[in-house]
Coordinates of C-alpha atoms in Angstrom, one line a residue:
X1 CA -5.6 -34.9 32.6
X2 CA -2.9 -37.2 31.5
X3 CA -0.6 -34.3 30.5
X4 CA -0.8 -32.9 34.0
X5 CA -0.2 -36.4 35.3
X6 CA 3.0 -36.9 33.2
X7 CA 4.3 -33.5 34.4
X8 CA 3.8 -34.6 38.0
X9 CA 6.2 -37.5 37.4
X10 CA 9.2 -35.4 36.7
X11 CA 11.8 -36.2 39.4
X12 CA 13.5 -33.5 41.5
X13 CA 17.1 -34.5 42.0
X14 CA 19.7 -33.4 44.4
X15 CA 22.8 -35.2 43.3
X16 CA 21.7 -38.8 42.9
X17 CA 18.9 -38.6 45.4
X18 CA 15.3 -38.2 44.4
X19 CA 13.7 -35.7 46.7
X20 CA 10.1 -36.4 45.8
X21 CA 10.3 -40.0 47.0
X22 CA 8.5 -40.4 50.3
X23 CA 10.9 -41.4 53.0
X24 CA 10.3 -43.7 56.0
X25 CA 7.9 -45.8 53.9
X26 CA 8.8 -48.6 56.2
X27 CA 7.1 -47.0 59.2
X28 CA 3.9 -48.0 57.5
X29 CA 2.0 -50.8 59.2
X30 CA 0.4 -51.9 55.9
X31 CA 0.7 -55.7 56.1
X32 CA 0.1 -56.0 52.3
X33 CA 2.9 -53.7 51.1
X34 CA 4.5 -56.7 49.2
X35 CA 1.5 -57.5 47.1
X36 CA 2.5 -55.1 44.3
X37 CA 6.0 -54.2 45.3
X38 CA 9.0 -53.9 43.0
X39 CA 11.8 -55.8 44.7
X40 CA 15.5 -55.4 43.7
X41 CA 17.7 -58.4 44.1
X42 CA 21.2 -57.7 45.3
X43 CA 23.9 -60.4 44.9
X44 CA 26.1 -59.0 47.6
X45 CA 29.5 -60.2 46.3
X46 CA 28.8 -58.5 42.9
X47 CA 27.0 -55.3 43.9
X48 CA 29.6 -52.9 45.3
X49 CA 33.0 -53.4 47.1
X50 CA 33.9 -50.8 49.8
X51 CA 37.2 -52.2 51.0
X52 CA 38.9 -53.0 47.8
X53 CA 39.4 -56.7 48.2
X54 CA 37.5 -57.5 44.9
X55 CA 34.5 -58.9 46.8
X56 CA 31.3 -56.9 47.2
X57 CA 30.3 -56.2 50.9
X58 CA 27.6 -54.7 53.1
X59 CA 29.2 -51.3 53.4
X60 CA 29.4 -51.2 49.6
X61 CA 25.7 -51.9 49.4
X62 CA 24.9 -49.2 52.0
X63 CA 26.9 -46.7 50.0
X64 CA 24.9 -47.5 46.9
X65 CA 21.4 -47.5 48.4
X66 CA 20.7 -44.1 47.0
X67 CA 20.9 -45.7 43.6
X68 CA 18.0 -48.0 44.6
X69 CA 16.0 -45.1 46.1
X70 CA 16.5 -43.1 42.9
X71 CA 15.5 -46.1 40.8
X72 CA 12.2 -46.2 42.6
X73 CA 12.1 -49.8 43.9
X74 CA 10.2 -50.6 47.1
X75 CA 12.6 -53.1 48.6
X76 CA 15.9 -54.9 48.2
X77 CA 16.4 -58.6 48.6
X78 CA 19.9 -59.6 49.5
X79 CA 21.2 -63.0 48.6
X80 CA 23.3 -64.7 51.4
X81 CA 25.9 -62.6 53.1
X82 CA 26.5 -65.2 55.9
X83 CA 29.8 -66.9 56.7
X84 CA 30.6 -69.2 53.8
X85 CA 33.5 -70.8 51.9
X86 CA 31.6 -69.9 48.7
X87 CA 31.3 -73.5 47.5
X88 CA 28.0 -72.3 46.1
X89 CA 28.2 -68.6 45.9
X90 CA 27.2 -68.1 49.6
X91 CA 24.3 -70.6 49.6
X92 CA 26.6 -72.9 51.6
X93 CA 26.0 -71.2 55.0
X94 CA 28.2 -71.9 57.9
X95 CA 26.3 -69.7 60.4
X96 CA 22.9 -68.4 59.4
X97 CA 22.9 -65.8 62.2
X98 CA 26.1 -63.9 61.4
X99 CA 27.9 -62.0 58.6
X100 CA 30.8 -63.3 56.6
X101 CA 33.9 -61.3 57.9
X102 CA 34.8 -60.6 54.3
X103 CA 31.5 -58.9 53.8
X104 CA 31.3 -57.0 57.1
X105 CA 29.8 -57.3 60.6
X106 CA 26.4 -57.4 62.2
X107 CA 27.0 -53.7 63.0
X108 CA 27.4 -53.1 59.2
X109 CA 24.2 -55.1 58.6
X110 CA 22.3 -52.9 61.2
X111 CA 23.7 -49.8 59.5
X112 CA 22.5 -51.0 56.1
X113 CA 19.0 -51.7 57.4
X114 CA 18.8 -48.3 59.1
X115 CA 19.9 -46.5 56.0
X116 CA 17.5 -48.5 53.8
X117 CA 14.6 -47.7 56.1
X118 CA 15.6 -44.0 56.1
X119 CA 15.4 -44.0 52.3
X120 CA 12.0 -45.8 52.3
X121 CA 13.3 -49.2 51.3
X122 CA 12.3 -52.4 52.8
X123 CA 14.8 -55.2 53.4
X124 CA 14.4 -58.9 52.5
X125 CA 17.1 -61.5 53.3
X126 CA 17.7 -65.0 52.0
X127 CA 17.1 -67.9 54.3
X128 CA 18.6 -71.3 53.4
X129 CA 16.8 -73.9 55.3
X130 CA 17.3 -77.0 53.2
X131 CA 21.0 -77.4 53.9
X132 CA 24.0 -76.0 55.7
X133 CA 27.7 -75.7 54.8
X134 CA 29.8 -78.7 55.7
X135 CA 31.7 -76.2 57.9
X136 CA 28.7 -75.6 60.1
X137 CA 29.4 -76.6 63.7
X138 CA 26.5 -79.1 63.6
X139 CA 28.0 -81.0 60.6
X140 CA 31.5 -81.0 62.1
X141 CA 30.0 -82.4 65.3
X142 CA 28.1 -85.1 63.2
X143 CA 31.4 -86.2 61.6
X144 CA 33.0 -86.6 65.0
X145 CA 30.1 -88.2 66.6
X146 CA 29.7 -91.2 64.3
X147 CA 26.9 -93.4 63.0
X148 CA 23.6 -93.4 65.0
X149 CA 24.4 -90.3 67.0
X150 CA 21.9 -87.5 67.7
X151 CA 24.3 -85.2 65.9
X152 CA 24.0 -87.2 62.7
X153 CA 20.2 -87.2 63.0
X154 CA 20.2 -83.5 62.2
X155 CA 21.3 -84.4 58.7
X156 CA 20.5 -87.3 56.4
X157 CA 23.2 -90.0 57.0
X158 CA 22.7 -93.6 55.7
X159 CA 24.7 -96.7 55.3
X160 CA 25.7 -97.5 51.7
X161 CA 24.6 -100.4 49.6
X162 CA 26.9 -103.2 48.3
X163 CA 28.9 -105.8 50.2
X164 CA 30.9 -103.2 52.0
X165 CA 28.6 -100.2 51.8
X166 CA 30.7 -98.9 48.9
X167 CA 27.6 -97.9 46.8
X168 CA 25.4 -94.8 47.5
X169 CA 22.2 -95.5 49.4
X170 CA 20.0 -94.6 46.4
X171 CA 20.4 -93.4 42.8
X172 CA 19.4 -89.8 43.7
X173 CA 21.3 -87.2 41.8
X174 CA 22.5 -83.7 42.8
X175 CA 21.0 -80.7 41.0
X176 CA 24.6 -79.7 40.3
X177 CA 25.5 -83.1 38.7
X178 CA 26.7 -86.5 40.0
X179 CA 25.4 -88.5 42.9
X180 CA 23.5 -86.7 45.7
X181 CA 25.4 -88.8 48.3
X182 CA 28.9 -88.3 49.6
X183 CA 30.8 -90.9 51.7
X184 CA 32.6 -90.0 54.9
X185 CA 35.7 -91.8 56.3
X186 CA 33.7 -94.1 58.7
X187 CA 31.8 -95.5 55.6
X188 CA 28.4 -93.8 55.9
X189 CA 27.0 -91.5 53.3
X190 CA 25.3 -88.1 53.6
X191 CA 22.7 -86.5 51.3
X192 CA 23.5 -83.3 49.4
X193 CA 20.9 -82.3 46.8
X194 CA 23.3 -79.6 45.7
X195 CA 27.1 -79.4 46.2
X196 CA 28.9 -81.9 48.5
X197 CA 29.8 -78.9 50.7
X198 CA 26.0 -78.5 51.3
X199 CA 24.7 -81.4 53.4
X200 CA 20.9 -81.6 53.6
X201 CA 19.2 -81.1 56.9
X202 CA 16.8 -83.6 58.3
X203 CA 13.5 -81.7 58.8
X204 CA 12.0 -84.5 60.8
X205 CA 14.5 -83.5 63.6
X206 CA 13.0 -81.0 66.1
X207 CA 16.3 -79.4 66.7
X208 CA 16.5 -78.4 63.1
X209 CA 13.0 -76.9 63.2
X210 CA 13.8 -75.0 66.4
X211 CA 17.0 -73.6 65.0
X212 CA 15.4 -72.2 61.9
X213 CA 12.7 -70.6 64.0
X214 CA 15.5 -68.9 65.9
X215 CA 17.0 -67.6 62.7
X216 CA 13.7 -66.1 61.5
X217 CA 13.3 -64.3 64.9
X218 CA 17.0 -63.2 64.9
X219 CA 16.8 -61.3 61.6
X220 CA 13.2 -60.1 62.2
X221 CA 14.3 -58.6 65.5
X222 CA 17.1 -56.8 63.6
X223 CA 14.5 -55.1 61.4
X224 CA 14.3 -57.1 58.2
X225 CA 10.9 -56.9 56.5
X226 CA 10.8 -60.3 54.9
X227 CA 12.5 -63.5 53.7
X228 CA 13.2 -65.2 50.5
X229 CA 13.2 -69.0 51.1
X230 CA 15.8 -70.9 49.2
X231 CA 14.7 -74.3 47.8
X232 CA 11.4 -74.0 49.6
X233 CA 10.1 -77.2 47.9
X234 CA 12.7 -79.6 49.2
X235 CA 12.6 -79.5 53.0
X236 CA 10.3 -82.4 53.6
X237 CA 11.6 -85.7 52.4
X238 CA 10.4 -89.3 52.5
X239 CA 13.2 -90.9 54.5
X240 CA 11.4 -94.0 55.5
X241 CA 13.3 -97.3 55.0
X242 CA 14.1 -98.6 52.6
X243 CA 14.8 -95.3 50.7
X244 CA 13.2 -95.4 47.2
X245 CA 15.3 -95.4 44.1
X246 CA 13.9 -93.2 41.3
X247 CA 14.6 -95.7 38.6
X248 CA 16.6 -93.3 36.3
X249 CA 19.1 -90.7 37.5
X250 CA 17.5 -87.8 35.5
X251 CA 14.3 -88.2 37.5
X252 CA 15.8 -86.6 40.5
X253 CA 15.8 -83.2 38.9
X254 CA 13.0 -80.7 39.6
X255 CA 11.5 -81.2 36.1
X256 CA 10.6 -84.8 36.9
X257 CA 7.8 -84.0 39.3
X258 CA 5.3 -85.0 36.7
X259 CA 6.6 -88.5 37.0
X260 CA 5.0 -88.7 40.5
X261 CA 1.5 -88.0 41.8
X262 CA 1.4 -84.5 43.2
X263 CA 3.0 -84.3 46.6
X264 CA 4.7 -87.8 46.5
X265 CA 8.2 -87.2 45.1
X266 CA 10.7 -88.6 47.6
X267 CA 12.3 -85.2 48.2
X268 CA 10.6 -82.5 46.1
X269 CA 7.3 -80.7 46.8
X270 CA 6.0 -83.2 49.3
X271 CA 2.7 -82.3 51.0
X272 CA 4.3 -82.4 54.4
X273 CA 6.3 -79.3 53.6
X274 CA 3.3 -77.0 54.1
X275 CA 3.1 -77.8 57.8
X276 CA 6.5 -76.3 58.2
X277 CA 5.5 -73.0 56.6
X278 CA 2.3 -72.8 58.5
X279 CA 4.5 -73.0 61.6
X280 CA 6.7 -70.2 60.3
X281 CA 3.7 -68.0 59.5
X282 CA 2.8 -67.8 63.2
X283 CA 6.3 -66.4 63.9
X284 CA 6.2 -63.9 61.0
X285 CA 2.7 -62.7 62.0
X286 CA 3.9 -62.0 65.5
X287 CA 5.7 -58.9 64.2
X288 CA 4.1 -55.5 63.5
X289 CA 3.9 -55.3 60.5
X290 CA 4.0 -59.0 59.8
X291 CA 7.1 -60.2 58.0
X292 CA 6.6 -61.2 54.4
X293 CA 8.1 -64.3 52.7
X294 CA 8.5 -65.5 49.2
X295 CA 9.2 -69.1 48.2
X296 CA 11.7 -70.3 45.7
X297 CA 9.7 -73.3 44.6
X298 CA 10.5 -74.9 41.2
X299 CA 7.1 -76.6 40.9
X300 CA 4.1 -76.4 38.5
X301 CA 1.8 -73.4 39.0
X302 CA -1.1 -75.1 40.9
X303 CA 1.4 -76.6 43.3
X304 CA 3.4 -73.4 43.6
X305 CA 0.3 -71.5 44.7
X306 CA 0.1 -73.7 47.8
X307 CA 3.3 -72.1 49.1
X308 CA 1.7 -68.7 48.6
X309 CA -1.3 -69.3 50.8
X310 CA -1.9 -66.6 53.4
X311 CA -1.3 -69.0 56.3
X312 CA 2.0 -70.1 54.7
X313 CA 4.6 -67.9 53.0
X314 CA 2.2 -65.6 51.2
X315 CA 4.1 -65.5 47.9
X316 CA 6.1 -67.7 45.5
X317 CA 8.3 -67.0 42.6
X318 CA 6.8 -67.5 39.2
X319 CA 9.5 -69.3 37.2
X320 CA 7.0 -70.4 34.5
X321 CA 6.9 -66.7 33.5
X322 CA 10.7 -66.5 33.4
X323 CA 10.9 -69.6 31.3
X324 CA 8.3 -68.6 28.7
X325 CA 9.6 -67.7 25.3
X326 CA 9.1 -64.3 23.7
X327 CA 5.8 -65.2 22.1
X328 CA 2.5 -63.4 22.6
X329 CA 0.3 -66.5 22.8
X330 CA 2.6 -68.3 25.3
X331 CA 2.9 -65.2 27.5
X332 CA -0.8 -64.5 27.5
X333 CA -1.4 -68.1 28.6
X334 CA 1.1 -68.1 31.4
X335 CA 0.0 -64.6 32.6
X336 CA -3.6 -65.7 32.8
X337 CA -2.8 -68.9 34.5
X338 CA -0.5 -67.2 37.0
X339 CA -3.1 -64.6 37.9
X340 CA -5.8 -67.3 38.3
X341 CA -3.7 -69.6 40.5
X342 CA -2.5 -66.7 42.8
X343 CA -6.1 -65.4 43.1
X344 CA -7.4 -68.8 44.0
X345 CA -5.3 -68.8 47.2
X346 CA -5.6 -65.1 48.0
X347 CA -2.0 -64.3 47.0
X348 CA -0.7 -61.8 44.5
X349 CA 1.2 -63.0 41.4
X350 CA 4.9 -62.5 41.0
X351 CA 6.9 -61.8 37.9
X352 CA 10.6 -62.1 37.3
X353 CA 12.8 -62.0 34.2
X354 CA 16.3 -62.6 35.6
X355 CA 18.0 -63.7 38.8
X356 CA 21.4 -65.0 40.0
X357 CA 20.7 -68.5 38.6
X358 CA 19.7 -67.9 35.0
X359 CA 21.1 -66.3 31.8
X360 CA 20.3 -62.6 31.8
X361 CA 17.2 -61.9 29.8
X362 CA 18.9 -59.2 27.6
X363 CA 20.7 -62.1 26.0
X364 CA 18.3 -65.0 26.6
X365 CA 15.2 -63.5 25.1
X366 CA 16.8 -62.9 21.7
X367 CA 18.1 -66.4 21.3
X368 CA 16.0 -69.0 19.4
X369 CA 13.5 -70.6 21.8
X370 CA 15.0 -74.1 21.3
X371 CA 18.5 -72.9 22.3
X372 CA 20.3 -75.2 24.7
X373 CA 21.6 -72.5 27.1
X374 CA 24.3 -74.8 28.6
X375 CA 25.7 -75.4 25.1
X376 CA 25.4 -71.7 24.3
X377 CA 27.4 -70.8 27.3
X378 CA 30.0 -73.4 26.5
X379 CA 30.4 -71.8 23.1
X380 CA 31.1 -68.5 24.7
X381 CA 27.9 -67.1 23.5
X382 CA 28.8 -67.5 19.9
X383 CA 26.6 -70.4 18.8
X384 CA 24.3 -68.8 18.0
X385 CA 25.5 -65.2 18.4
X386 CA 23.2 -63.0 20.4
X387 CA 22.4 -59.7 18.8
X388 CA 23.1 -57.2 21.6
X389 CA 21.1 -54.3 20.3
X390 CA 18.1 -56.6 19.5
X391 CA 18.4 -58.3 22.9
X392 CA 18.4 -54.9 24.7
X393 CA 15.3 -53.7 22.7
X394 CA 13.5 -56.9 23.6
X395 CA 14.6 -56.7 27.2
X396 CA 13.2 -53.2 27.6
X397 CA 9.9 -54.2 26.0
X398 CA 9.7 -57.2 28.4
X399 CA 10.4 -54.9 31.4
X400 CA 7.5 -52.6 30.6
X401 CA 5.2 -55.6 30.1
X402 CA 6.3 -57.1 33.4
X403 CA 5.9 -53.9 35.3
X404 CA 2.4 -53.4 34.0
X405 CA 1.1 -56.7 35.3
X406 CA -0.8 -56.9 38.6
X407 CA 1.4 -58.3 41.4
X408 CA 5.0 -58.0 42.5
X409 CA 8.0 -57.6 40.2
X410 CA 11.4 -58.9 41.1
X411 CA 14.3 -57.1 39.4
X412 CA 17.8 -58.5 39.3
X413 CA 20.7 -56.2 39.9
X414 CA 22.1 -54.8 36.6
X415 CA 19.0 -55.4 34.5
X416 CA 18.2 -51.7 35.0
X417 CA 21.5 -51.1 33.1
X418 CA 20.6 -53.5 30.3
X419 CA 23.5 -55.8 31.1
X420 CA 23.8 -58.8 28.9
X421 CA 25.1 -62.2 30.0
X422 CA 28.9 -62.5 30.1
X423 CA 28.9 -65.8 28.2
X424 CA 32.6 -65.8 27.3
X425 CA 34.2 -65.9 30.8
X426 CA 37.4 -67.9 30.6
X427 CA 37.0 -71.3 32.1
X428 CA 39.9 -70.8 34.5
X429 CA 38.0 -68.0 36.3
X430 CA 34.8 -69.9 36.8
X431 CA 33.6 -70.2 40.4
X432 CA 30.3 -72.0 40.1
X433 CA 30.5 -75.6 41.4
X434 CA 28.4 -76.7 38.5
X435 CA 31.4 -76.5 36.2
X436 CA 33.4 -79.1 38.1
X437 CA 30.5 -81.3 39.3
X438 CA 29.2 -81.8 35.7
X439 CA 32.7 -82.7 34.4
X440 CA 32.8 -79.4 32.4
X441 CA 29.5 -80.1 30.6
X442 CA 27.7 -77.1 32.1
X443 CA 29.5 -73.8 32.5
X444 CA 27.3 -72.6 35.3
X445 CA 25.9 -69.3 36.5
X446 CA 28.9 -67.0 36.8
X447 CA 28.0 -65.1 33.6
X448 CA 25.0 -63.4 35.3
X449 CA 27.0 -62.7 38.5
X450 CA 29.8 -60.5 37.1
X451 CA 30.2 -57.4 39.3
X452 CA 28.3 -54.3 38.3
X453 CA 29.8 -51.3 36.5
X454 CA 29.2 -48.0 38.2
X455 CA 31.6 -45.8 36.4
X456 CA 33.1 -45.8 32.8
X457 CA 36.7 -46.1 34.0
X458 CA 38.7 -47.6 36.8
X459 CA 40.1 -51.1 37.5
X460 CA 36.5 -52.5 38.1
X461 CA 34.3 -49.7 36.6
X462 CA 33.5 -48.3 40.0
X463 CA 32.6 -51.7 41.6
X464 CA 35.5 -51.1 44.0
X465 CA 38.9 -49.4 44.4
X466 CA 40.6 -52.5 43.1
X467 CA 39.7 -55.4 40.8
X468 CA 36.7 -57.6 40.8
X469 CA 36.3 -61.3 41.8
X470 CA 35.1 -62.1 38.2
X471 CA 36.5 -60.2 35.2
X472 CA 34.3 -57.6 33.7
X473 CA 34.4 -57.2 29.9
X474 CA 35.5 -53.9 28.4
X475 CA 32.0 -53.4 27.0
X476 CA 30.7 -52.9 30.5
X477 CA 31.8 -49.3 30.4
X478 CA 28.9 -48.3 28.1
X479 CA 26.4 -49.9 30.5
X480 CA 27.8 -48.2 33.6
X481 CA 25.5 -46.1 35.8
X482 CA 27.7 -43.1 35.1
X483 CA 27.2 -43.5 31.4
X484 CA 23.4 -43.7 31.6
X485 CA 22.5 -41.4 34.5
X486 CA 20.4 -38.5 33.2
X487 CA 20.7 -39.6 29.6
X488 CA 17.3 -39.5 27.9
X489 CA 16.3 -42.8 26.4
X490 CA 18.9 -44.8 28.4
X491 CA 17.8 -48.1 30.0
X492 CA 18.5 -46.7 33.4
X493 CA 16.2 -43.7 32.8
X494 CA 13.6 -46.0 31.3
X495 CA 13.5 -48.0 34.6
X496 CA 13.4 -44.9 36.7
X497 CA 10.5 -43.4 34.7
X498 CA 8.6 -46.7 34.6
X499 CA 8.9 -47.2 38.4
X500 CA 7.8 -43.6 39.2
X501 CA 4.9 -44.0 36.8
X502 CA 4.0 -47.4 38.1
X503 CA 3.9 -46.1 41.7
X504 CA 1.4 -43.5 40.8
X505 CA -0.7 -45.6 38.4
X506 CA -1.3 -48.8 40.5
X507 CA -4.6 -49.3 42.1
X508 CA -6.1 -52.8 42.2
X509 CA -4.9 -56.2 41.1
X510 CA -6.9 -56.9 38.0
X511 CA -6.4 -56.7 34.2
X512 CA -8.8 -57.1 31.3
X513 CA -7.5 -58.4 28.0
X514 CA -8.5 -56.3 24.9
X515 CA -11.0 -58.1 22.7
X516 CA -9.5 -57.2 19.3
X517 CA -5.7 -57.5 19.2
X518 CA -3.4 -58.0 16.2
X519 CA -1.5 -61.3 16.0
X520 CA 1.7 -61.2 18.1
X521 CA 0.4 -58.4 20.3
X522 CA -0.5 -58.4 24.0
X523 CA -2.9 -55.7 25.0
X524 CA -4.7 -55.3 28.4
X525 CA -6.3 -52.6 30.5
X526 CA -5.7 -52.2 34.2
X527 CA -8.7 -51.5 36.4
X528 CA -7.2 -48.1 37.3
X529 CA -7.6 -46.7 33.8
X530 CA -4.4 -47.3 31.8
X531 CA -3.5 -49.7 29.0
X532 CA -0.4 -51.8 28.2
X533 CA 0.3 -52.8 24.6
X534 CA 3.3 -55.0 23.8
X535 CA 4.2 -55.8 20.2
X536 CA 6.0 -59.1 20.0
X537 CA 5.5 -59.5 16.3
X538 CA 8.0 -58.8 13.6
X539 CA 6.1 -55.8 12.1
X540 CA 4.8 -52.4 13.2
X541 CA 1.2 -52.3 14.3
X542 CA -1.3 -49.4 14.7
X543 CA -1.2 -47.8 18.1
X544 CA -4.6 -47.8 20.0
X545 CA -6.1 -44.5 21.0
X546 CA -4.8 -43.0 24.2
X547 CA -2.0 -40.7 25.4
X548 CA 1.4 -42.2 25.4
X549 CA 2.7 -42.4 28.9
X550 CA 5.9 -44.4 28.3
X551 CA 7.4 -46.4 25.5
X552 CA 10.2 -48.9 25.6
X553 CA 11.5 -47.7 22.2
X554 CA 10.6 -44.7 19.9
X555 CA 7.4 -45.0 18.0
X556 CA 7.4 -45.3 14.2
X557 CA 5.2 -42.6 12.8
X558 CA 2.6 -43.3 15.4
X559 CA 2.9 -47.0 15.0
X560 CA 4.2 -49.5 17.6
X561 CA 7.3 -51.2 16.2
X562 CA 8.4 -54.7 16.8
X563 CA 9.7 -55.7 20.3
X564 CA 8.2 -52.5 21.8
X565 CA 5.8 -52.0 24.7
X566 CA 3.9 -48.8 25.4
X567 CA 1.8 -47.6 28.3
X568 CA -1.3 -45.5 27.4
X569 CA -3.5 -43.3 29.4
X570 CA -7.2 -43.6 28.4

């Protein structure tokens, strides 16, 4: 049975296009397509450059969509491509209903969506509702209008403290470092939880709410299938006077939520935020099929599940899983908790190993669990050194483990190539505002945003006809799509095989942990008759009975080696 099944997985290629993949999947009216989807995150400026200016663009993405179709993902999620001065990599949005001219036009966007749908790929776009760019017409109007004006009420302006208003209104700190308040020439201060170029919107203002509703409809009408909601936990704020100090600057960071009763932090994860998402859900459900949404909410699991309720966004990123060390006991605990909290609200769980904000897991997972990643990046990745081969082996094992779990998996561009973090970027090329705002204490996130290598040669390894906006290391050539395409055992082919296999195996959203498992091993059965075994220990272990469907590394005389995951048919 399983031998015939494995033979059925062999792809039929014509060039780089897989011809056995069903096309026009997006014509499906299944409202629950997202519950066990594999979503590929595209960071547009680093994916593919069609016009040779060194910056990735929409036409570049469109030209490379066959790569995603051949990979076997269900959807692509695009980080912001809107007009922006790139003060925060595109998350400083000057116009949420247009395309940055450097990345293309609305016609280019429509062409991308049409081609994605033709290939059977759904399209998810980022929405950034917590703040705008300081270049947004609203903020420019607020600066001209002055204190007390309706234009300023769209944002969070306050008078300063001190004899002459020279002190910030509160001790709140920016996530990127320094005060969360910026003073303007007339003496008032405005709130920015991130960069000064990203003023926070006032969600008590009805114009703000109406404008974001218009944005949801604008992109839904253009055919997008869902939204990733940036900083979903920060929209609602307690702005009643007098504003509350936090008592210590570090308590303004997301990790300080435990210092407050749930739902009561002045600007993170307040209970009032859920009314906003219930309002959005009415809009999203008005489409056929309903548009999906996923929250970026850096909050504890039980609170995170609230964002994923069916009458709100439906899904939320599981950052606890991403942050869990490579340890069998810790992973089993977070997997069980994540499935339980998602099930309790009628959502499916989500799993993610890397994204545009964190050190790539091919490097991160091989570092000691207590590694200070900011210090590691400052050392150029040398203290401690990350063993590239060991990191890739562990990353491949982590991928098969993640893809075997019930729920949705989010894959970050380049992880299918096994890309490591580029930790040794010269400081003079850094673009992330974190570098400057922290006084060069934190290097930032540029190391995971280095443009992708598509070919083994060329000025940017096929990223574009010219150079790239961040320098690619020479070692990227060995990771290029061209170097791995069709090569048995390559990381790219592992992903392709795993995703084809997963598509045919999945049925149901349950798992059952094996009763007898060696120390350091995770082992569970899926309700549809297959088993995942992941060896996180330092020694080979006996392989359970069953036909090997896929292994992240070669088996050792029938035994499962360290840092190896296998899928078994039973």
